[in-house]
mmCIF file of C-alpha atoms in Angstrom:
data_model
loop_
_atom_site.group_PDB
_atom_site.id
_atom_site.type_symbol
_atom_site.label_atom_id
_atom_site.label_comp_id
_atom_site.label_asym_id
_atom_site.label_seq_id
_atom_site.Cartn_x
_atom_site.Cartn_y
_atom_site.Cartn_z
ATOM 1 C CA MET B 1 51.960 59.271 31.317
ATOM 2 C CA GLY B 2 50.628 61.444 28.457
ATOM 3 C CA ALA B 3 49.993 65.171 28.029
ATOM 4 C CA ASP B 4 47.449 66.943 30.156
ATOM 5 C CA VAL B 5 43.960 67.380 28.777
ATOM 6 C CA GLY B 6 41.828 69.811 30.661
ATOM 7 C CA GLY B 7 44.262 69.655 33.541
ATOM 8 C CA ARG B 8 44.080 65.829 33.800
ATOM 9 C CA PRO B 9 46.900 63.521 32.811
ATOM 10 C CA LEU B 10 46.223 60.854 30.097
ATOM 11 C CA ARG B 11 46.547 57.261 31.258
ATOM 12 C CA ARG B 12 46.807 54.030 29.305
ATOM 13 C CA ARG B 13 43.496 52.194 29.640
ATOM 14 C CA GLU B 14 43.646 48.828 31.283
ATOM 15 C CA TYR B 15 41.397 46.141 29.746
ATOM 16 C CA ASP B 16 39.930 43.144 31.485
ATOM 17 C CA GLU B 17 37.731 40.170 30.449
ATOM 18 C CA GLU B 18 34.575 42.259 30.690
ATOM 19 C CA ASP B 19 35.742 44.286 27.700
ATOM 20 C CA VAL B 20 36.007 41.273 25.430
ATOM 21 C CA ARG B 21 32.877 40.432 23.433
ATOM 22 C CA VAL B 22 32.538 36.773 22.589
ATOM 23 C CA ARG B 23 30.036 35.615 19.953
ATOM 24 C CA PRO B 24 27.781 32.909 21.426
ATOM 25 C CA GLY B 25 28.753 29.487 20.129
ATOM 26 C CA LYS B 26 26.711 26.369 19.443
ATOM 27 C CA GLY B 27 27.937 24.704 22.565
ATOM 28 C CA SER B 28 30.680 22.228 23.158
ATOM 29 C CA ARG B 29 28.512 19.145 22.684
ATOM 30 C CA PRO B 30 29.805 17.236 19.635
ATOM 31 C CA ARG B 31 27.370 16.480 16.814
ATOM 32 C CA THR B 32 26.320 12.870 16.425
ATOM 33 C CA ARG B 33 24.137 10.781 14.134
ATOM 34 C CA ARG B 34 23.104 8.549 16.960
ATOM 35 C CA ARG B 35 19.388 8.614 17.634
ATOM 36 C CA PRO B 36 17.489 7.580 20.740
ATOM 37 C CA ALA B 37 16.857 3.848 20.807
ATOM 38 C CA HIS B 38 13.343 4.314 22.215
ATOM 39 C CA ASP B 39 13.497 0.962 23.942
ATOM 40 C CA ASP B 40 10.384 1.958 25.855
ATOM 41 C CA ALA B 41 8.304 2.503 22.679
ATOM 42 C CA VAL B 42 4.842 0.924 22.804
ATOM 43 C CA ALA B 43 3.933 -1.464 19.973
ATOM 44 C CA ALA B 44 0.893 -0.508 17.873
ATOM 45 C CA ALA B 45 -0.620 -0.925 14.395
ATOM 46 C CA VAL B 46 -1.728 1.869 12.029
ATOM 47 C CA VAL B 47 -5.413 1.535 11.117
ATOM 48 C CA ALA B 48 -6.105 4.925 9.491
ATOM 49 C CA VAL B 49 -4.225 7.903 8.053
ATOM 50 C CA ASP B 50 -5.669 11.397 7.803
ATOM 51 C CA ARG B 51 -3.637 14.491 6.845
ATOM 52 C CA GLY B 52 -0.520 13.699 8.799
ATOM 53 C CA ARG B 53 -2.300 12.132 11.741
ATOM 54 C CA TYR B 54 -2.214 8.387 12.279
ATOM 55 C CA THR B 55 -4.783 6.367 14.196
ATOM 56 C CA CYS B 56 -2.907 3.526 15.873
ATOM 57 C CA LEU B 57 -4.211 0.615 17.929
ATOM 58 C CA VAL B 58 -2.141 -0.290 20.967
ATOM 59 C CA GLY B 59 -2.610 -3.924 21.910
ATOM 60 C CA THR B 60 -2.788 -5.557 18.469
ATOM 61 C CA ASP B 61 -0.641 -6.055 15.374
ATOM 62 C CA LEU B 62 -3.724 -6.799 13.217
ATOM 63 C CA THR B 63 -3.110 -10.536 13.407
ATOM 64 C CA GLY B 64 -5.340 -11.131 16.417
ATOM 65 C CA ARG B 65 -6.221 -9.951 19.882
ATOM 66 C CA PRO B 66 -3.746 -10.059 22.789
ATOM 67 C CA ALA B 67 -3.618 -13.181 24.918
ATOM 68 C CA ASP B 68 -5.456 -11.501 27.795
ATOM 69 C CA GLY B 69 -8.332 -10.500 25.485
ATOM 70 C CA ALA B 70 -7.998 -6.821 26.389
ATOM 71 C CA GLU B 71 -9.607 -4.261 24.102
ATOM 72 C CA PRO B 72 -7.024 -2.434 21.921
ATOM 73 C CA VAL B 73 -6.648 1.292 22.660
ATOM 74 C CA ALA B 74 -6.932 3.842 19.815
ATOM 75 C CA VAL B 75 -4.164 6.449 19.933
ATOM 76 C CA THR B 76 -3.694 9.451 17.655
ATOM 77 C CA ALA B 77 -0.063 9.949 16.676
ATOM 78 C CA MET B 78 2.199 12.005 14.441
ATOM 79 C CA ARG B 79 5.406 10.973 12.719
ATOM 80 C CA ALA B 80 8.612 11.789 14.564
ATOM 81 C CA ARG B 81 11.047 14.054 12.738
ATOM 82 C CA GLU B 82 13.813 11.465 13.024
ATOM 83 C CA LEU B 83 11.918 9.161 10.627
ATOM 84 C CA GLY B 84 12.608 11.620 7.816
ATOM 85 C CA ARG B 85 10.529 11.087 4.692
ATOM 86 C CA LYS B 86 9.793 7.441 5.434
ATOM 87 C CA GLY B 87 6.180 6.764 4.515
ATOM 88 C CA ILE B 88 3.735 5.250 6.982
ATOM 89 C CA VAL B 89 0.632 3.477 5.687
ATOM 90 C CA VAL B 90 -2.305 1.510 7.012
ATOM 91 C CA GLY B 91 -1.164 -1.896 8.204
ATOM 92 C CA ASP B 92 2.234 -0.712 9.401
ATOM 93 C CA ARG B 93 3.420 -1.951 12.794
ATOM 94 C CA VAL B 94 5.014 0.920 14.656
ATOM 95 C CA GLY B 95 6.547 2.008 17.966
ATOM 96 C CA LEU B 96 4.948 4.899 19.892
ATOM 97 C CA VAL B 97 6.290 7.207 22.575
ATOM 98 C CA GLY B 98 4.590 10.016 24.472
ATOM 99 C CA ASP B 99 1.002 9.884 25.621
ATOM 100 C CA THR B 100 -0.330 6.478 24.575
ATOM 101 C CA THR B 101 -3.392 6.482 26.821
ATOM 102 C CA GLY B 102 -5.749 7.357 23.982
ATOM 103 C CA ARG B 103 -7.395 10.128 25.986
ATOM 104 C CA PRO B 104 -9.002 13.011 24.023
ATOM 105 C CA ASP B 105 -6.683 15.826 22.906
ATOM 106 C CA THR B 106 -3.539 13.743 23.402
ATOM 107 C CA LEU B 107 -0.894 13.018 20.789
ATOM 108 C CA ALA B 108 1.799 10.358 20.624
ATOM 109 C CA ARG B 109 4.798 10.123 18.273
ATOM 110 C CA ILE B 110 5.666 7.306 15.877
ATOM 111 C CA VAL B 111 9.392 6.764 16.334
ATOM 112 C CA ARG B 112 9.833 3.401 14.663
ATOM 113 C CA VAL B 113 8.330 1.437 11.755
ATOM 114 C CA GLU B 114 8.870 -2.301 12.040
ATOM 115 C CA PRO B 115 10.070 -4.342 9.026
ATOM 116 C CA ARG B 116 7.216 -5.144 6.658
ATOM 117 C CA THR B 117 6.238 -8.628 5.567
ATOM 118 C CA SER B 118 4.645 -7.286 2.383
ATOM 119 C CA MET B 119 3.867 -3.979 0.679
ATOM 120 C CA LEU B 120 1.152 -3.373 -1.915
ATOM 121 C CA ARG B 121 2.325 -0.616 -4.242
ATOM 122 C CA ARG B 122 1.315 1.162 -7.382
ATOM 123 C CA SER B 123 2.791 3.821 -9.656
ATOM 124 C CA ALA B 124 1.034 7.009 -10.672
ATOM 125 C CA ASP B 125 1.183 5.704 -14.248
ATOM 126 C CA ASP B 126 3.266 3.344 -16.344
ATOM 127 C CA THR B 127 5.939 5.962 -17.071
ATOM 128 C CA ASP B 128 6.469 6.603 -13.368
ATOM 129 C CA GLU B 129 8.661 4.045 -11.612
ATOM 130 C CA VAL B 130 8.203 5.664 -8.203
ATOM 131 C CA GLU B 131 6.603 3.178 -5.839
ATOM 132 C CA ARG B 132 3.571 4.535 -4.032
ATOM 133 C CA PRO B 133 2.822 2.404 -0.964
ATOM 134 C CA ILE B 134 -0.848 1.638 -0.336
ATOM 135 C CA VAL B 135 -1.039 -1.018 2.379
ATOM 136 C CA ALA B 136 1.587 -2.810 4.482
ATOM 137 C CA ASN B 137 1.731 -6.346 5.907
ATOM 138 C CA ALA B 138 -1.384 -7.694 4.161
ATOM 139 C CA ASP B 139 -1.292 -11.426 3.397
ATOM 140 C CA GLN B 140 -4.334 -11.531 1.082
ATOM 141 C CA LEU B 141 -5.509 -9.215 -1.701
ATOM 142 C CA VAL B 142 -9.230 -9.437 -2.467
ATOM 143 C CA ILE B 143 -9.979 -8.114 -5.953
ATOM 144 C CA VAL B 144 -13.634 -7.070 -5.966
ATOM 145 C CA ALA B 145 -15.168 -7.009 -9.470
ATOM 146 C CA ALA B 146 -18.776 -6.584 -10.558
ATOM 147 C CA LEU B 147 -20.206 -8.801 -13.288
ATOM 148 C CA ALA B 148 -22.411 -5.924 -14.507
ATOM 149 C CA ASP B 149 -23.334 -2.327 -13.674
ATOM 150 C CA PRO B 150 -20.497 -1.442 -14.146
ATOM 151 C CA PRO B 151 -19.285 -4.194 -16.491
ATOM 152 C CA PRO B 152 -16.148 -6.111 -15.495
ATOM 153 C CA ARG B 153 -12.792 -4.707 -16.548
ATOM 154 C CA PRO B 154 -10.453 -7.671 -17.016
ATOM 155 C CA ARG B 155 -7.510 -5.443 -17.796
ATOM 156 C CA MET B 156 -7.854 -3.737 -14.414
ATOM 157 C CA ILE B 157 -8.071 -7.140 -12.716
ATOM 158 C CA ASP B 158 -4.933 -8.229 -14.581
ATOM 159 C CA ARG B 159 -3.008 -5.207 -13.372
ATOM 160 C CA VAL B 160 -4.005 -5.693 -9.748
ATOM 161 C CA LEU B 161 -2.990 -9.344 -10.053
ATOM 162 C CA VAL B 162 0.441 -8.263 -11.277
ATOM 163 C CA ALA B 163 0.758 -6.020 -8.215
ATOM 164 C CA ALA B 164 -0.235 -8.944 -5.985
ATOM 165 C CA PHE B 165 2.341 -11.253 -7.574
ATOM 166 C CA ASP B 166 4.999 -8.543 -7.260
ATOM 167 C CA ALA B 167 4.212 -8.052 -3.547
ATOM 168 C CA GLU B 168 3.926 -11.818 -2.927
ATOM 169 C CA ILE B 169 0.407 -11.373 -1.560
ATOM 170 C CA GLU B 170 -2.098 -14.170 -2.163
ATOM 171 C CA PRO B 171 -4.907 -12.976 -4.488
ATOM 172 C CA LEU B 172 -8.610 -13.781 -4.217
ATOM 173 C CA LEU B 173 -11.120 -12.798 -6.902
ATOM 174 C CA CYS B 174 -14.486 -11.792 -5.433
ATOM 175 C CA LEU B 175 -17.273 -11.393 -8.023
ATOM 176 C CA THR B 176 -20.337 -9.306 -7.138
ATOM 177 C CA LYS B 177 -23.731 -8.580 -8.730
ATOM 178 C CA VAL B 178 -24.166 -12.162 -9.903
ATOM 179 C CA ASP B 179 -27.909 -11.487 -10.161
ATOM 180 C CA LEU B 180 -27.188 -9.222 -13.158
ATOM 181 C CA ALA B 181 -24.852 -11.427 -15.220
ATOM 182 C CA ALA B 182 -23.353 -14.906 -15.293
ATOM 183 C CA PRO B 183 -19.771 -15.285 -14.010
ATOM 184 C CA ASP B 184 -18.715 -18.137 -16.342
ATOM 185 C CA ASP B 185 -16.715 -16.133 -18.899
ATOM 186 C CA LEU B 186 -14.766 -14.175 -16.291
ATOM 187 C CA ILE B 187 -14.041 -17.288 -14.251
ATOM 188 C CA ALA B 188 -12.780 -19.107 -17.355
ATOM 189 C CA ARG B 189 -10.389 -16.234 -17.997
ATOM 190 C CA TYR B 190 -8.627 -16.646 -14.654
ATOM 191 C CA GLU B 191 -8.786 -20.419 -14.156
ATOM 192 C CA PRO B 192 -5.442 -20.963 -15.975
ATOM 193 C CA LEU B 193 -3.814 -18.610 -13.456
ATOM 194 C CA GLY B 194 -4.982 -20.691 -10.538
ATOM 195 C CA VAL B 195 -6.477 -17.617 -8.879
ATOM 196 C CA PRO B 196 -9.056 -18.649 -6.246
ATOM 197 C CA TYR B 197 -12.451 -17.029 -6.639
ATOM 198 C CA LEU B 198 -15.875 -16.838 -5.103
ATOM 199 C CA VAL B 199 -19.188 -15.310 -6.125
ATOM 200 C CA VAL B 200 -21.345 -13.276 -3.736
ATOM 201 C CA ARG B 201 -24.786 -11.783 -4.130
ATOM 202 C CA ARG B 202 -26.358 -8.852 -2.331
ATOM 203 C CA GLY B 203 -28.164 -10.038 0.786
ATOM 204 C CA GLY B 204 -26.780 -13.539 0.294
ATOM 205 C CA ASP B 205 -24.762 -15.759 2.577
ATOM 206 C CA LEU B 206 -21.185 -14.519 3.097
ATOM 207 C CA GLY B 207 -20.056 -17.605 4.995
ATOM 208 C CA GLU B 208 -17.518 -18.713 2.377
ATOM 209 C CA LEU B 209 -16.003 -15.236 2.158
ATOM 210 C CA ARG B 210 -15.816 -14.908 5.942
ATOM 211 C CA ALA B 211 -14.015 -18.248 6.099
ATOM 212 C CA ARG B 212 -11.376 -17.003 3.650
ATOM 213 C CA LEU B 213 -10.905 -13.777 5.636
ATOM 214 C CA ASP B 214 -10.785 -15.415 9.046
ATOM 215 C CA GLY B 215 -7.542 -14.813 10.915
ATOM 216 C CA ARG B 216 -5.945 -12.897 8.024
ATOM 217 C CA LEU B 217 -5.115 -9.312 7.139
ATOM 218 C CA SER B 218 -6.840 -8.799 3.780
ATOM 219 C CA VAL B 219 -6.880 -5.694 1.599
ATOM 220 C CA LEU B 220 -9.894 -5.059 -0.666
ATOM 221 C CA VAL B 221 -9.246 -3.402 -4.030
ATOM 222 C CA GLY B 222 -11.666 -2.613 -6.842
ATOM 223 C CA HIS B 223 -12.759 0.203 -9.104
ATOM 224 C CA SER B 224 -15.649 2.428 -8.078
ATOM 225 C CA GLY B 225 -19.191 1.090 -8.211
ATOM 226 C CA VAL B 226 -18.417 -2.630 -7.883
ATOM 227 C CA GLY B 227 -20.100 -2.856 -4.466
ATOM 228 C CA LYS B 228 -16.971 -2.916 -2.327
ATOM 229 C CA SER B 229 -18.337 -0.581 0.353
ATOM 230 C CA THR B 230 -21.617 -2.536 0.445
ATOM 231 C CA LEU B 231 -19.611 -5.696 0.965
ATOM 232 C CA VAL B 232 -17.568 -4.105 3.755
ATOM 233 C CA ASN B 233 -20.718 -2.933 5.534
ATOM 234 C CA ALA B 234 -22.120 -6.449 5.364
ATOM 235 C CA LEU B 235 -18.930 -7.946 6.794
ATOM 236 C CA VAL B 236 -18.528 -5.264 9.489
ATOM 237 C CA PRO B 237 -22.029 -4.000 10.421
ATOM 238 C CA ASP B 238 -20.786 -0.886 12.250
ATOM 239 C CA ALA B 239 -18.267 0.105 9.553
ATOM 240 C CA GLY B 240 -20.537 2.813 8.123
ATOM 241 C CA ARG B 241 -18.747 3.002 4.757
ATOM 242 C CA ALA B 242 -20.594 5.286 2.336
ATOM 243 C CA VAL B 243 -22.101 3.751 -0.805
ATOM 244 C CA SER B 244 -23.331 5.282 -4.053
ATOM 245 C CA GLN B 245 -25.020 4.355 -7.325
ATOM 246 C CA VAL B 246 -23.304 3.867 -10.662
ATOM 247 C CA ASN B 247 -23.612 6.791 -13.063
ATOM 248 C CA ALA B 248 -26.142 5.820 -15.747
ATOM 249 C CA VAL B 249 -24.327 7.877 -18.417
ATOM 250 C CA THR B 250 -20.688 6.924 -17.855
ATOM 251 C CA GLY B 251 -21.290 3.468 -16.386
ATOM 252 C CA ARG B 252 -18.799 4.238 -13.641
ATOM 253 C CA GLY B 253 -19.103 4.511 -9.924
ATOM 254 C CA ARG B 254 -18.494 7.587 -7.831
ATOM 255 C CA HIS B 255 -15.704 7.520 -5.259
ATOM 256 C CA THR B 256 -17.251 7.213 -1.806
ATOM 257 C CA SER B 257 -14.216 6.084 0.239
ATOM 258 C CA SER B 258 -11.515 8.754 0.465
ATOM 259 C CA SER B 259 -8.847 6.873 2.415
ATOM 260 C CA ALA B 260 -7.792 3.370 3.424
ATOM 261 C CA VAL B 261 -8.961 2.075 6.795
ATOM 262 C CA ALA B 262 -8.474 -1.204 8.673
ATOM 263 C CA LEU B 263 -11.567 -2.803 10.191
ATOM 264 C CA GLU B 264 -11.755 -5.762 12.540
ATOM 265 C CA LEU B 265 -14.072 -8.578 11.508
ATOM 266 C CA PRO B 266 -16.514 -9.792 14.162
ATOM 267 C CA GLY B 267 -15.387 -13.406 13.781
ATOM 268 C CA GLY B 268 -11.664 -12.694 13.640
ATOM 269 C CA GLY B 269 -9.266 -11.214 11.121
ATOM 270 C CA TRP B 270 -9.009 -7.723 9.642
ATOM 271 C CA ILE B 271 -9.893 -6.158 6.305
ATOM 272 C CA ILE B 272 -8.434 -2.975 4.840
ATOM 273 C CA ASP B 273 -10.897 -1.075 2.663
ATOM 274 C CA THR B 274 -9.251 1.131 0.039
ATOM 275 C CA PRO B 275 -10.708 3.911 -2.141
ATOM 276 C CA GLY B 276 -12.011 2.908 -5.564
ATOM 277 C CA VAL B 277 -9.457 3.222 -8.366
ATOM 278 C CA ARG B 278 -9.695 3.733 -12.109
ATOM 279 C CA SER B 279 -6.086 2.865 -12.933
ATOM 280 C CA PHE B 280 -3.261 0.963 -11.314
ATOM 281 C CA GLY B 281 0.208 1.979 -12.509
ATOM 282 C CA LEU B 282 2.821 -0.791 -12.649
ATOM 283 C CA GLY B 283 5.905 1.130 -13.746
ATOM 284 C CA HIS B 284 7.786 -0.092 -10.673
ATOM 285 C CA VAL B 285 7.181 -3.810 -11.312
ATOM 286 C CA VAL B 286 10.083 -5.934 -12.587
ATOM 287 C CA ILE B 287 9.235 -8.578 -15.226
ATOM 288 C CA ASP B 288 11.022 -11.321 -13.281
ATOM 289 C CA ASN B 289 8.758 -10.714 -10.295
ATOM 290 C CA VAL B 290 5.703 -11.464 -12.441
ATOM 291 C CA LEU B 291 7.376 -14.508 -13.989
ATOM 292 C CA ALA B 292 8.152 -15.848 -10.503
ATOM 293 C CA ALA B 293 4.413 -16.336 -9.982
ATOM 294 C CA PHE B 294 4.499 -18.907 -12.836
ATOM 295 C CA PRO B 295 6.983 -21.546 -11.638
ATOM 296 C CA ASP B 296 6.008 -23.909 -14.471
ATOM 297 C CA LEU B 297 7.136 -21.249 -16.969
ATOM 298 C CA ALA B 298 10.006 -19.660 -15.040
ATOM 299 C CA GLU B 299 12.168 -22.757 -15.557
ATOM 300 C CA GLY B 300 11.830 -22.474 -19.325
ATOM 301 C CA ALA B 301 12.716 -18.768 -19.288
ATOM 302 C CA VAL B 302 16.361 -19.467 -18.409
ATOM 303 C CA HIS B 303 17.067 -19.995 -22.114
ATOM 304 C CA CYS B 304 15.553 -16.643 -23.152
ATOM 305 C CA PRO B 305 17.919 -13.965 -24.508
ATOM 306 C CA LYS B 306 19.032 -11.234 -22.122
ATOM 307 C CA GLY B 307 16.366 -8.588 -21.642
ATOM 308 C CA CYS B 308 13.625 -10.805 -23.080
ATOM 309 C CA THR B 309 10.140 -9.375 -22.584
ATOM 310 C CA HIS B 310 8.637 -12.893 -22.961
ATOM 311 C CA ARG B 311 6.239 -11.516 -25.538
ATOM 312 C CA GLY B 312 8.369 -11.541 -28.692
ATOM 313 C CA GLU B 313 9.173 -14.178 -31.308
ATOM 314 C CA ASP B 314 12.623 -14.898 -29.833
ATOM 315 C CA CYS B 315 11.186 -15.958 -26.473
ATOM 316 C CA SER B 316 12.119 -19.550 -25.567
ATOM 317 C CA LEU B 317 8.852 -20.061 -23.691
ATOM 318 C CA ASP B 318 7.089 -20.976 -26.941
ATOM 319 C CA GLU B 319 9.424 -23.951 -27.398
ATOM 320 C CA TRP B 320 9.104 -24.819 -23.700
ATOM 321 C CA VAL B 321 5.321 -25.021 -23.990
ATOM 322 C CA ALA B 322 5.458 -26.825 -27.361
ATOM 323 C CA LYS B 323 7.456 -29.619 -25.685
ATOM 324 C CA GLY B 324 4.622 -30.104 -23.202
ATOM 325 C CA ASN B 325 6.357 -28.604 -20.181
ATOM 326 C CA ALA B 326 3.529 -26.161 -19.455
ATOM 327 C CA ASP B 327 -0.057 -25.415 -20.435
ATOM 328 C CA PRO B 328 -0.386 -23.033 -23.419
ATOM 329 C CA LEU B 329 -3.184 -21.223 -21.575
ATOM 330 C CA ARG B 330 -0.733 -20.414 -18.773
ATOM 331 C CA LEU B 331 1.674 -18.834 -21.253
ATOM 332 C CA ALA B 332 -1.154 -16.848 -22.823
ATOM 333 C CA SER B 333 -2.178 -15.606 -19.364
ATOM 334 C CA LEU B 334 1.402 -14.631 -18.487
ATOM 335 C CA ARG B 335 1.754 -12.645 -21.702
ATOM 336 C CA ARG B 336 -1.586 -10.967 -21.115
ATOM 337 C CA LEU B 337 -0.439 -9.860 -17.656
ATOM 338 C CA LEU B 338 2.899 -8.618 -19.000
ATOM 339 C CA GLY B 339 1.029 -6.686 -21.681
ATOM 340 C CA SER B 340 -1.155 -5.108 -19.031
ATOM 341 C CA ARG B 341 1.973 -4.194 -17.026
ATOM 342 C CA GLU B 342 3.284 -2.262 -20.034
ATOM 343 C CA GLY B 343 0.005 -0.416 -20.438
ATOM 344 C CA ALA B 344 -0.914 -2.180 -23.691
ATOM 345 C CA PRO B 345 -4.340 -3.642 -24.530
ATOM 346 C CA ASP B 346 -4.597 -7.321 -23.682
ATOM 347 C CA ASP B 347 -4.897 -10.135 -26.209
ATOM 348 C CA THR B 348 -8.701 -10.040 -26.268
ATOM 349 C CA GLY B 349 -8.691 -6.752 -28.132
ATOM 350 C CA GLU B 350 -10.185 -4.962 -25.148
ATOM 351 C CA ASP B 351 -8.980 -1.371 -24.965
ATOM 352 C CA LEU B 352 -10.190 0.025 -21.683
ATOM 353 C CA PRO B 353 -9.355 3.663 -20.941
ATOM 354 C CA GLU B 354 -6.736 4.308 -18.272
ATOM 355 C CA GLU B 355 -7.700 7.339 -16.241
ATOM 356 C CA ALA B 356 -6.115 9.165 -13.365
ATOM 357 C CA VAL B 357 -6.247 7.547 -9.967
ATOM 358 C CA GLU B 358 -8.587 9.258 -7.538
ATOM 359 C CA GLY B 359 -8.370 8.769 -3.825
ATOM 360 C CA VAL B 360 -5.371 6.432 -3.614
#
């Protein structure tokens, strides 16, 4: 009991739990790195990418139609946060959750990206070893090159071939505008590599090309103006890919395709049309991956000194070829490809300008 204040005695205040202020916590649930398994995710394939939105087809993995022949359903999806920075590209096989009906104004989430069978990559330039994915799961790379207007660029073809060998994707050389120039010289250049080729003409029969595309997932690559979009429109009549004329001053085409897109062929199979490119960086490619595409030469490379570039005087491949173990033209082709990988002019003296990539 304390002294009186104003006639009232002072009392010791009694506190209870209502007087205690407790800062709100984060809950008692322990943190965990475990993520939902999403066992109910619906299988789909990515056929287009546009500013963070992915067009996916439910009912196909781009290798054929389902057994019941049902029409695949187009679903718009976004990437789930749990995927982090993992890139998703056309051709990827993914798992979707959420609204997968494909109705307007609906959005699903991509929660899983299935293991890829192949990945076509490029670098921004030859000093950049960062791999930039372009297309996933393709089993054939069709290199579209014009014989004239614009003139062929063998060095560009070489670099795309290196990317195909690195990704273990089967290449096919498709030559266009045969009515403007003969294909003999360009064909002779790639015969030692064993690269299959075919020649097409505008308005001509595409039966041979369709046969090579049938039942496969093929990606078309070529620099601007070679007639790639015209070819796609002929193969897929309702594709509606924009086409343009070659600039008469620069001799180069104008980019008309701004993003990659997968299109189903009427007779079976899929093609992935990519934007035209003016350079194809190979800074991420390992020399041994290119050499692996030349089994007749790879065996002789075991005697090369450590770190051999296979282009110098100390390379044992010269002796290997001199003993008759491989064709000299094959060695010349390998060294030309390795030179193109390093960004150097090829052995023909051709010095084509390497410009920035647009659109890819």
